GROMACS .gro file of N, CA and C in nm:
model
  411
    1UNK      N    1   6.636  -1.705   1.829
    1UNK     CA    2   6.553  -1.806   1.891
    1UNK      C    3   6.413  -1.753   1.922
    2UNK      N    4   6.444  -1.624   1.993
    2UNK     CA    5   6.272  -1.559   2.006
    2UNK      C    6   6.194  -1.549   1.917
    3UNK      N    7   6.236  -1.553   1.747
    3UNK     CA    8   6.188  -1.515   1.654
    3UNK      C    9   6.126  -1.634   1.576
    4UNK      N   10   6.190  -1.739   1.613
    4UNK     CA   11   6.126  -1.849   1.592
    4UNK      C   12   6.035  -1.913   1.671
    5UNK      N   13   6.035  -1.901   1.849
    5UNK     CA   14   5.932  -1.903   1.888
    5UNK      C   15   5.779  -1.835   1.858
    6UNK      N   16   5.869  -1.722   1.823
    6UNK     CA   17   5.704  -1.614   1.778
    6UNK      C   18   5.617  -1.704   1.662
    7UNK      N   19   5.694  -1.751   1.599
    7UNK     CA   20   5.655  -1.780   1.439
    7UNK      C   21   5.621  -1.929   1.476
    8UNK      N   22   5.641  -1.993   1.531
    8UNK     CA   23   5.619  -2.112   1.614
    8UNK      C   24   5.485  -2.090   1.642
    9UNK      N   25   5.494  -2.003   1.728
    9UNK     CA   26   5.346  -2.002   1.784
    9UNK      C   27   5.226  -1.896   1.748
   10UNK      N   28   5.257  -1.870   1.643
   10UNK     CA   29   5.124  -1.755   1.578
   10UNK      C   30   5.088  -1.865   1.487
   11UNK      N   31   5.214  -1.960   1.361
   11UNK     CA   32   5.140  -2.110   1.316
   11UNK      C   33   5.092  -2.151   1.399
   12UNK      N   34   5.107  -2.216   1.498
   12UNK     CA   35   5.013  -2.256   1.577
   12UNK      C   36   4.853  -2.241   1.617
   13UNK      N   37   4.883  -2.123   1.652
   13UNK     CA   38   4.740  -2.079   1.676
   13UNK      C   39   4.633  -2.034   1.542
   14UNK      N   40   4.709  -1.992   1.437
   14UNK     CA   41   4.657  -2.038   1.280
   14UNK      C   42   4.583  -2.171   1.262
   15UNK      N   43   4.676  -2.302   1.302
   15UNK     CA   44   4.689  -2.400   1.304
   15UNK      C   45   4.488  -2.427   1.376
   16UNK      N   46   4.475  -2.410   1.477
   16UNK     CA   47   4.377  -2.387   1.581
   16UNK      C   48   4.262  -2.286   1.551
   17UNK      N   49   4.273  -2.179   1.471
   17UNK     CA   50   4.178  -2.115   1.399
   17UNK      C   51   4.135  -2.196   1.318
   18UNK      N   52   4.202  -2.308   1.228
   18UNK     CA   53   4.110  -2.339   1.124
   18UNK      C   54   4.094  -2.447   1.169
   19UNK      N   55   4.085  -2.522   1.260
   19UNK     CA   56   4.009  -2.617   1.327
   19UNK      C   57   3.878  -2.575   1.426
   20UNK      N   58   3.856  -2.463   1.447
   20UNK     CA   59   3.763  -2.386   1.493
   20UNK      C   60   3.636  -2.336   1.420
   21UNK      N   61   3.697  -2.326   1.321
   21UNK     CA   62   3.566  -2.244   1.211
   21UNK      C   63   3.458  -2.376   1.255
   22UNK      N   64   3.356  -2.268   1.293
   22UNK     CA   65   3.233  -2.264   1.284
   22UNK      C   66   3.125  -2.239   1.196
   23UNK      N   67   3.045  -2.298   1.159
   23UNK     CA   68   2.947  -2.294   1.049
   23UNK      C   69   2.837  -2.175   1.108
   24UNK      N   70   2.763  -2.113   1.022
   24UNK     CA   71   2.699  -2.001   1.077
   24UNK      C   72   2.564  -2.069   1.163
   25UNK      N   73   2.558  -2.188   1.119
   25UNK     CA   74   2.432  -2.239   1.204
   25UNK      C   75   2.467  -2.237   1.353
   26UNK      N   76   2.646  -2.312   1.374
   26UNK     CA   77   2.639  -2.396   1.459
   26UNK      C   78   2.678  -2.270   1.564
   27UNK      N   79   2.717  -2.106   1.511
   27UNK     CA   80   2.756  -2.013   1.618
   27UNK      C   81   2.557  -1.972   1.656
   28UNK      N   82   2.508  -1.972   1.556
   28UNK     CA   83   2.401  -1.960   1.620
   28UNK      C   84   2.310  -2.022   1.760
   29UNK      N   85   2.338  -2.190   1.680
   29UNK     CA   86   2.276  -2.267   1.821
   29UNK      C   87   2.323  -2.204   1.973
   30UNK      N   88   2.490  -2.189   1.934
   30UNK     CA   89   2.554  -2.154   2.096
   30UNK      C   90   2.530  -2.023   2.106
   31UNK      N   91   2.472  -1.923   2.040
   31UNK     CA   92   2.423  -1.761   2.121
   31UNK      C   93   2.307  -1.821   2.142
   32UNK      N   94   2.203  -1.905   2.126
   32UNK     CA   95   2.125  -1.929   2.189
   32UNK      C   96   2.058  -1.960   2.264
   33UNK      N   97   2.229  -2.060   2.322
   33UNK     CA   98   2.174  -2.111   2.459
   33UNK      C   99   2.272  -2.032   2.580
   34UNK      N  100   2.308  -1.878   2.537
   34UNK     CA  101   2.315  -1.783   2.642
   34UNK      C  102   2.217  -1.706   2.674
   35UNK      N  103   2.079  -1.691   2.604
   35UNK     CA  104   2.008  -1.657   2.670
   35UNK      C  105   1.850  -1.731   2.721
   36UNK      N  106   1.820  -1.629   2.790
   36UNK     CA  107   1.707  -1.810   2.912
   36UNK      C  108   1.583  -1.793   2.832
   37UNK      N  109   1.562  -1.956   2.816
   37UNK     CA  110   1.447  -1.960   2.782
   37UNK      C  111   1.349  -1.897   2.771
   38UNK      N  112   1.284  -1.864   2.863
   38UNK     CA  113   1.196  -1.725   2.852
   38UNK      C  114   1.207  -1.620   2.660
   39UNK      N  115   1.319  -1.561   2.708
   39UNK     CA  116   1.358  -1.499   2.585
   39UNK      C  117   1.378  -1.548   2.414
   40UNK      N  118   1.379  -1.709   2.423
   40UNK     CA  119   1.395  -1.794   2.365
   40UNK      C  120   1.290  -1.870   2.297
   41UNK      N  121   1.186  -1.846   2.403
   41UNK     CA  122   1.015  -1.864   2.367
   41UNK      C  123   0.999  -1.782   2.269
   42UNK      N  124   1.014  -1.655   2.296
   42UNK     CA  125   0.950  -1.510   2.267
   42UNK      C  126   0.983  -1.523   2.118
   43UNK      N  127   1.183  -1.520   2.112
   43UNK     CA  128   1.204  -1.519   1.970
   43UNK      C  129   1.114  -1.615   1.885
   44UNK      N  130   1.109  -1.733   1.928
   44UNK     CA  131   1.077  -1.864   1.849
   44UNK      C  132   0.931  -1.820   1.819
   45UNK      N  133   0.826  -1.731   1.924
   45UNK     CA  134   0.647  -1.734   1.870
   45UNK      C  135   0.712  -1.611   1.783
   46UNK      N  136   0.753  -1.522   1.812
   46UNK     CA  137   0.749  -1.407   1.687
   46UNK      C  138   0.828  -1.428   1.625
   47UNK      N  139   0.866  -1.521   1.547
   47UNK     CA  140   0.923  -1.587   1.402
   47UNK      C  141   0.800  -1.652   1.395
   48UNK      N  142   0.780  -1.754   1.455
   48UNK     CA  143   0.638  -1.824   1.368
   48UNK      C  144   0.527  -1.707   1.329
   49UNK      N  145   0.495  -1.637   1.437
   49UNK     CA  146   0.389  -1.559   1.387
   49UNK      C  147   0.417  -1.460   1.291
   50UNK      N  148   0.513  -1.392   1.286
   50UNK     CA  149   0.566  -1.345   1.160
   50UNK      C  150   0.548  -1.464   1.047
   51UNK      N  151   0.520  -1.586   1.002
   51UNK     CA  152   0.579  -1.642   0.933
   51UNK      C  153   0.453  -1.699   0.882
   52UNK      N  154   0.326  -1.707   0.999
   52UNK     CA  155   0.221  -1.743   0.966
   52UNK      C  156   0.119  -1.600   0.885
   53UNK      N  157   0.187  -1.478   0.966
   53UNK     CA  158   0.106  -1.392   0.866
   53UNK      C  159   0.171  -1.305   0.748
   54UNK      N  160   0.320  -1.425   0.734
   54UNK     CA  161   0.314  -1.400   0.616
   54UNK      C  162   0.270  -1.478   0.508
   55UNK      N  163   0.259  -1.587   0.555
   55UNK     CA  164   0.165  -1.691   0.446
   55UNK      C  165  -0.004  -1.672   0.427
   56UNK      N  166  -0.056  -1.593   0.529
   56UNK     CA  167  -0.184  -1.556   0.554
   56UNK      C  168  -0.193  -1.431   0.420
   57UNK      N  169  -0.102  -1.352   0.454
   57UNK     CA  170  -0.103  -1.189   0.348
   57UNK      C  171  -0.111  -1.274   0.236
   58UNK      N  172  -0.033  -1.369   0.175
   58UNK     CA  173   0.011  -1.396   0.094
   58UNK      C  174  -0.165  -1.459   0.054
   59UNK      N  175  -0.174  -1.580   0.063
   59UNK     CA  176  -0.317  -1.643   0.072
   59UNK      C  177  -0.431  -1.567   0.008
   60UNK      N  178  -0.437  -1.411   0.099
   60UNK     CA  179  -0.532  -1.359   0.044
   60UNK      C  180  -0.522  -1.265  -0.035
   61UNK      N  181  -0.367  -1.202  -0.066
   61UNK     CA  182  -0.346  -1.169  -0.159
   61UNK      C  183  -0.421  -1.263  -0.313
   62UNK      N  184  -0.360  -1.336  -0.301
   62UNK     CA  185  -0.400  -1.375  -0.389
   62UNK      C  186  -0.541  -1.420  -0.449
   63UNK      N  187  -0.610  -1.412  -0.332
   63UNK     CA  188  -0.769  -1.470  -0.314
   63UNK      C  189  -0.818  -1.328  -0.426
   64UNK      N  190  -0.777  -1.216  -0.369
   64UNK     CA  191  -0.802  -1.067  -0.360
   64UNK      C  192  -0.758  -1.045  -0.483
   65UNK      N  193  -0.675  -1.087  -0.588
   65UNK     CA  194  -0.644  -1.057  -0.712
   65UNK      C  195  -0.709  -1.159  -0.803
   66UNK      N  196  -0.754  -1.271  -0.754
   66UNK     CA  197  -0.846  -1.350  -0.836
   66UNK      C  198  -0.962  -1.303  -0.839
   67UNK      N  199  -0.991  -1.232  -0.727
   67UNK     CA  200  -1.195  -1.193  -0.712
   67UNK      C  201  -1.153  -1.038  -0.763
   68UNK      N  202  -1.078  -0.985  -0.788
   68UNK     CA  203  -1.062  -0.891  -0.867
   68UNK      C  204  -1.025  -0.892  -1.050
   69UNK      N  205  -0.935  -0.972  -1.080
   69UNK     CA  206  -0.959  -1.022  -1.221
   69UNK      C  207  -1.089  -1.108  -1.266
   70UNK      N  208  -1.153  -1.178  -1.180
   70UNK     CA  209  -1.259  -1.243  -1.265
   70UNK      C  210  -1.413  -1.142  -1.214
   71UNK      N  211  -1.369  -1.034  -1.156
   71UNK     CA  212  -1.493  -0.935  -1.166
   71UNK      C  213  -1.437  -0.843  -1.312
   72UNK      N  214  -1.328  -0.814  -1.313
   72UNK     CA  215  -1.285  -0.748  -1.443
   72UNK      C  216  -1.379  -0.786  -1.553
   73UNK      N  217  -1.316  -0.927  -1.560
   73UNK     CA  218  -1.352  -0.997  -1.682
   73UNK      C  219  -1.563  -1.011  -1.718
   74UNK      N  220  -1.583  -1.060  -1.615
   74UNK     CA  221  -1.701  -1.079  -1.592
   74UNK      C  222  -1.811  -0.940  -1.657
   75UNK      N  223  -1.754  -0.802  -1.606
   75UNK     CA  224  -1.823  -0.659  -1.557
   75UNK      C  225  -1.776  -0.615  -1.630
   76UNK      N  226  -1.681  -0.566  -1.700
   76UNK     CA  227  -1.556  -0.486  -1.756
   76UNK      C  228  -1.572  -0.536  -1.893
   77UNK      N  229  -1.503  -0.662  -1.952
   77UNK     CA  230  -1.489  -0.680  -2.118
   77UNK      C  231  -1.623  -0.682  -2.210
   78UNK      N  232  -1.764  -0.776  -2.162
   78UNK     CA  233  -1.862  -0.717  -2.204
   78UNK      C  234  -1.890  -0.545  -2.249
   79UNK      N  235  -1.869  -0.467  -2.156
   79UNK     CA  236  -1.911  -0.390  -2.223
   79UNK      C  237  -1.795  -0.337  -2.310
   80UNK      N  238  -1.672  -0.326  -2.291
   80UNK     CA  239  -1.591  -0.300  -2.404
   80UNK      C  240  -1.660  -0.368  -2.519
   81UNK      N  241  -1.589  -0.495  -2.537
   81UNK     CA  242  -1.685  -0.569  -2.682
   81UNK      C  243  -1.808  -0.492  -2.704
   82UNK      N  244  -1.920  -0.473  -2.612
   82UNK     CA  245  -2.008  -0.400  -2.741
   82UNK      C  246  -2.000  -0.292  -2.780
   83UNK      N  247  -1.901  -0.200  -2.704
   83UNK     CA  248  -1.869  -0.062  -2.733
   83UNK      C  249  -1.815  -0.082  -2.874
   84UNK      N  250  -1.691  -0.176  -2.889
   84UNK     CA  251  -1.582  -0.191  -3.011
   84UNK      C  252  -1.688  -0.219  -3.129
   85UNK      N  253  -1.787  -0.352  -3.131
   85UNK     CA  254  -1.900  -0.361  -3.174
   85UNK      C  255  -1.998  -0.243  -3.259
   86UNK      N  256  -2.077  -0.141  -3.164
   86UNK     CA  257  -2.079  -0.028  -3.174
   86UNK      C  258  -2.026   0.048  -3.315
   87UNK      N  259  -1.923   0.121  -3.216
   87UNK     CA  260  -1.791   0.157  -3.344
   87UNK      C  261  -1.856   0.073  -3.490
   88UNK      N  262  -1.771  -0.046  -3.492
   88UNK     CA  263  -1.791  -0.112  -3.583
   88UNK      C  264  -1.902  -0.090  -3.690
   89UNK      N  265  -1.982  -0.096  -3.616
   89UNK     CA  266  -2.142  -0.089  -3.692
   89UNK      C  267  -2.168   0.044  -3.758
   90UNK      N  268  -2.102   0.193  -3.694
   90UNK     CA  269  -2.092   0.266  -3.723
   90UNK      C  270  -2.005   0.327  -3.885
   91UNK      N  271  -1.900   0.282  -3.821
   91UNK     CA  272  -1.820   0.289  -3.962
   91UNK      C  273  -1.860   0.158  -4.054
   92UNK      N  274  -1.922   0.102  -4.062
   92UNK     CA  275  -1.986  -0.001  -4.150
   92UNK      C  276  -2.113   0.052  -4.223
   93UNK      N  277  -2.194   0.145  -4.147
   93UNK     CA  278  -2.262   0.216  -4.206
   93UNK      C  279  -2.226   0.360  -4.268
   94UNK      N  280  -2.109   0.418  -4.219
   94UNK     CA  281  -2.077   0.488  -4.323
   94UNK      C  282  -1.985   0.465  -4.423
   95UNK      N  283  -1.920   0.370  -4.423
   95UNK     CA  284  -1.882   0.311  -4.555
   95UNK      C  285  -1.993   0.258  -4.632
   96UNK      N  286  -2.093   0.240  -4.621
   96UNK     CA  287  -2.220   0.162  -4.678
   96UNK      C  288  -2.261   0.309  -4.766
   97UNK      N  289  -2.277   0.431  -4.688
   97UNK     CA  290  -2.320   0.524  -4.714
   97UNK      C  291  -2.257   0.600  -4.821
   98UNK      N  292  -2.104   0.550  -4.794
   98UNK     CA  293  -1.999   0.653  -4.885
   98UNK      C  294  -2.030   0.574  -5.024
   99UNK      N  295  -2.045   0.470  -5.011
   99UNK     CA  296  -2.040   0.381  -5.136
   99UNK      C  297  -2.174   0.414  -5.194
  100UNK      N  298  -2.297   0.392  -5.128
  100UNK     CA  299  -2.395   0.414  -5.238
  100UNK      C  300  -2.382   0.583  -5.245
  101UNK      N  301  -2.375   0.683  -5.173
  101UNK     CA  302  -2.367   0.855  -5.269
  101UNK      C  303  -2.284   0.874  -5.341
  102UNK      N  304  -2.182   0.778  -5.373
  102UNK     CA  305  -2.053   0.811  -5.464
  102UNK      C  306  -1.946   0.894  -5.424
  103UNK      N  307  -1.875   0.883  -5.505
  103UNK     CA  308  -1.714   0.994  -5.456
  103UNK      C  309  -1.757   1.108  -5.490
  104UNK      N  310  -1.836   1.174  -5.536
  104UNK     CA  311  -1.858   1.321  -5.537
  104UNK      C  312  -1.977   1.367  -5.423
  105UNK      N  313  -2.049   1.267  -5.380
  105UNK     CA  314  -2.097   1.330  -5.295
  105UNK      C  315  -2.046   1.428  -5.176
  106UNK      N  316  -1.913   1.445  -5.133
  106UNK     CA  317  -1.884   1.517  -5.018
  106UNK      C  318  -1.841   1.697  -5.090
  107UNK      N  319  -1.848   1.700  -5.212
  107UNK     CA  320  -1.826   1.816  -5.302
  107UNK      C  321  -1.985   1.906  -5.326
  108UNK      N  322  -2.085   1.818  -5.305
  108UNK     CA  323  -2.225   1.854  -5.318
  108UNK      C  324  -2.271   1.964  -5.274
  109UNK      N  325  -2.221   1.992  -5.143
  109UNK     CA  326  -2.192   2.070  -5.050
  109UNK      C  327  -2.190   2.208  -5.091
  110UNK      N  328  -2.194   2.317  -5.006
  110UNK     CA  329  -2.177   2.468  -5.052
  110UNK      C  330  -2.031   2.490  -5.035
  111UNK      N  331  -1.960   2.376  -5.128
  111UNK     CA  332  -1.815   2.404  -5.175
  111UNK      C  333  -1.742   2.366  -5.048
  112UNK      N  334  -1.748   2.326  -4.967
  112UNK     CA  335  -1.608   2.293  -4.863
  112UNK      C  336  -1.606   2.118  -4.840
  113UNK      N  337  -1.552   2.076  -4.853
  113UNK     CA  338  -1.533   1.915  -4.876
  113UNK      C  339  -1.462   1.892  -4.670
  114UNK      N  340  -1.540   1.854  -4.621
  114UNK     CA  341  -1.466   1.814  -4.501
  114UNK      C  342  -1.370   1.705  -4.521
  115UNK      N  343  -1.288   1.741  -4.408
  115UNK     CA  344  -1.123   1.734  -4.410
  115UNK      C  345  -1.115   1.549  -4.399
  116UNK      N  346  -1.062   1.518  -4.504
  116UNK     CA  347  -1.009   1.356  -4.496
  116UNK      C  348  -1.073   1.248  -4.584
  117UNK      N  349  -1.181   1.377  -4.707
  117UNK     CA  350  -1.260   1.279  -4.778
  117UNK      C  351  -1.215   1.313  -4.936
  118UNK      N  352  -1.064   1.359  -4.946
  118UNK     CA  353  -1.014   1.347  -5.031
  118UNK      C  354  -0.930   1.254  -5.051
  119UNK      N  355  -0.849   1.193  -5.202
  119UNK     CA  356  -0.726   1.141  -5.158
  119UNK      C  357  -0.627   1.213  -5.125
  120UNK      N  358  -0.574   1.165  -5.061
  120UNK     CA  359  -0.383   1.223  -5.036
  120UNK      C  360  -0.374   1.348  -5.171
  121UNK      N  361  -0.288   1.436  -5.144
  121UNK     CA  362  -0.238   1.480  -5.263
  121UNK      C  363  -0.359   1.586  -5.312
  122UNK      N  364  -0.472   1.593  -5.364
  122UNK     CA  365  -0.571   1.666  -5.412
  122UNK      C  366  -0.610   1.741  -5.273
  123UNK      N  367  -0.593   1.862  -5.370
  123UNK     CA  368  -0.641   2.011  -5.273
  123UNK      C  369  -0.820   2.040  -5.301
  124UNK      N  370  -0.894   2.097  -5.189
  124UNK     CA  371  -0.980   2.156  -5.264
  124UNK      C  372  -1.014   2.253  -5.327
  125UNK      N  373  -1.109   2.294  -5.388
  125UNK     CA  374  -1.082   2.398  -5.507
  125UNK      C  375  -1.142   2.501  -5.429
  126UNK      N  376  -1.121   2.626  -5.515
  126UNK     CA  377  -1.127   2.710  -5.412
  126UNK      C  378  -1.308   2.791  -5.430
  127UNK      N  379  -1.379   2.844  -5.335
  127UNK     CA  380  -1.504   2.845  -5.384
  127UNK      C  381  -1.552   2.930  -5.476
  128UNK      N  382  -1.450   2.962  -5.585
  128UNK     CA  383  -1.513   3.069  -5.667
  128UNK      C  384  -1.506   2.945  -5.797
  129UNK      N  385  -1.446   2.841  -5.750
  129UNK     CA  386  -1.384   2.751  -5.877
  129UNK      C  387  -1.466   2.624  -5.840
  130UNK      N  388  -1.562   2.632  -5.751
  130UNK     CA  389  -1.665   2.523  -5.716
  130UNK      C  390  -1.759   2.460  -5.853
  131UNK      N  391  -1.775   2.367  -5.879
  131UNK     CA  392  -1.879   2.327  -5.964
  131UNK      C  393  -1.956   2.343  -5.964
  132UNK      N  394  -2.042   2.384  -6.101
  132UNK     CA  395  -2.203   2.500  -6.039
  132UNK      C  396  -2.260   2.389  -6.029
  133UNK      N  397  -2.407   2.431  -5.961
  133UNK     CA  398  -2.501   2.348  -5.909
  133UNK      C  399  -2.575   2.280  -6.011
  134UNK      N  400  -2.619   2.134  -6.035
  134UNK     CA  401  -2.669   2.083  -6.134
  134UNK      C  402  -2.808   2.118  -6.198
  135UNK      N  403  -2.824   2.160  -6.293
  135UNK     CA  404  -2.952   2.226  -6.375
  135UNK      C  405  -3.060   2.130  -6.333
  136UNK      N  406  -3.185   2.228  -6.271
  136UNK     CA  407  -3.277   2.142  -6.268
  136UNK      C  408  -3.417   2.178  -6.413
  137UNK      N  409  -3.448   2.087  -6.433
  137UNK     CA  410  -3.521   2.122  -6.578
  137UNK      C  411  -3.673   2.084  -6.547
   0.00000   0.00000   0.00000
């Protein structure tokens, strides 16, 4: 009989636990109204103010990465472009150059052909095997 009372009444109080559950809001409201107002103020301005400077950081964050990308752009890519420009013009004139002295011009030389104005594959010759200098008449 005791053993069924026990079991009787632990269902029971099972029974009474799950009519109890509380939602996490609603245990909140009631710790809140154990402590006094006063304290209750306090929490409530430092959540807002926490909350206002975090929308403030935020705000000018972003102010602060716009006036920083459009100074980039503004100050910064100009002169890249004319640098790249530059370049450009450079190797445009020495391809201009390679083309009118011809492919033997870099052999003209007192025999050493700087490095990369051969094709692939061809060695240079060695300077006893240099091409003599062209007869002047």
């Amino acid at each position: 009989d005791k053993l069924k009372e026990l079991t009787n009444a632990i269902e029971d109080e099972e029974d009474d636990d799950e009519e109890l559950d509380e939602t996490l809001v609603e245990r909140l409201i009631g710790l809140t109204e154990m402590f006094p107002d006063s304290v209750h103020n306090a929490v409530c301005s430092a959540g807002s103010f926490s909350w206002k400077a975090m929308q403030w950081s935020f705000s000018f964050s972003k102010s602060a990465m716009w006036v920083a990308v459009s100074a980039g752009t503004i100050l910064v890519l100009p002169v890249m472009f004319e640098n790249e420009r530059a370049q450009m013009l450079d190797q445009q004139k020495q391809q201009e150059k390679q083309i009118l002295l011809g492919p033997h011009s870099a052999m003209s030389g007192p025999g050493m052909v700087p490095p990369g104005m051969l094709p692939p594959g061809m060695v240079p010759p060695p300077p006893s095997m240099a091409p003599p200098p062209p007869a002047s008449s």
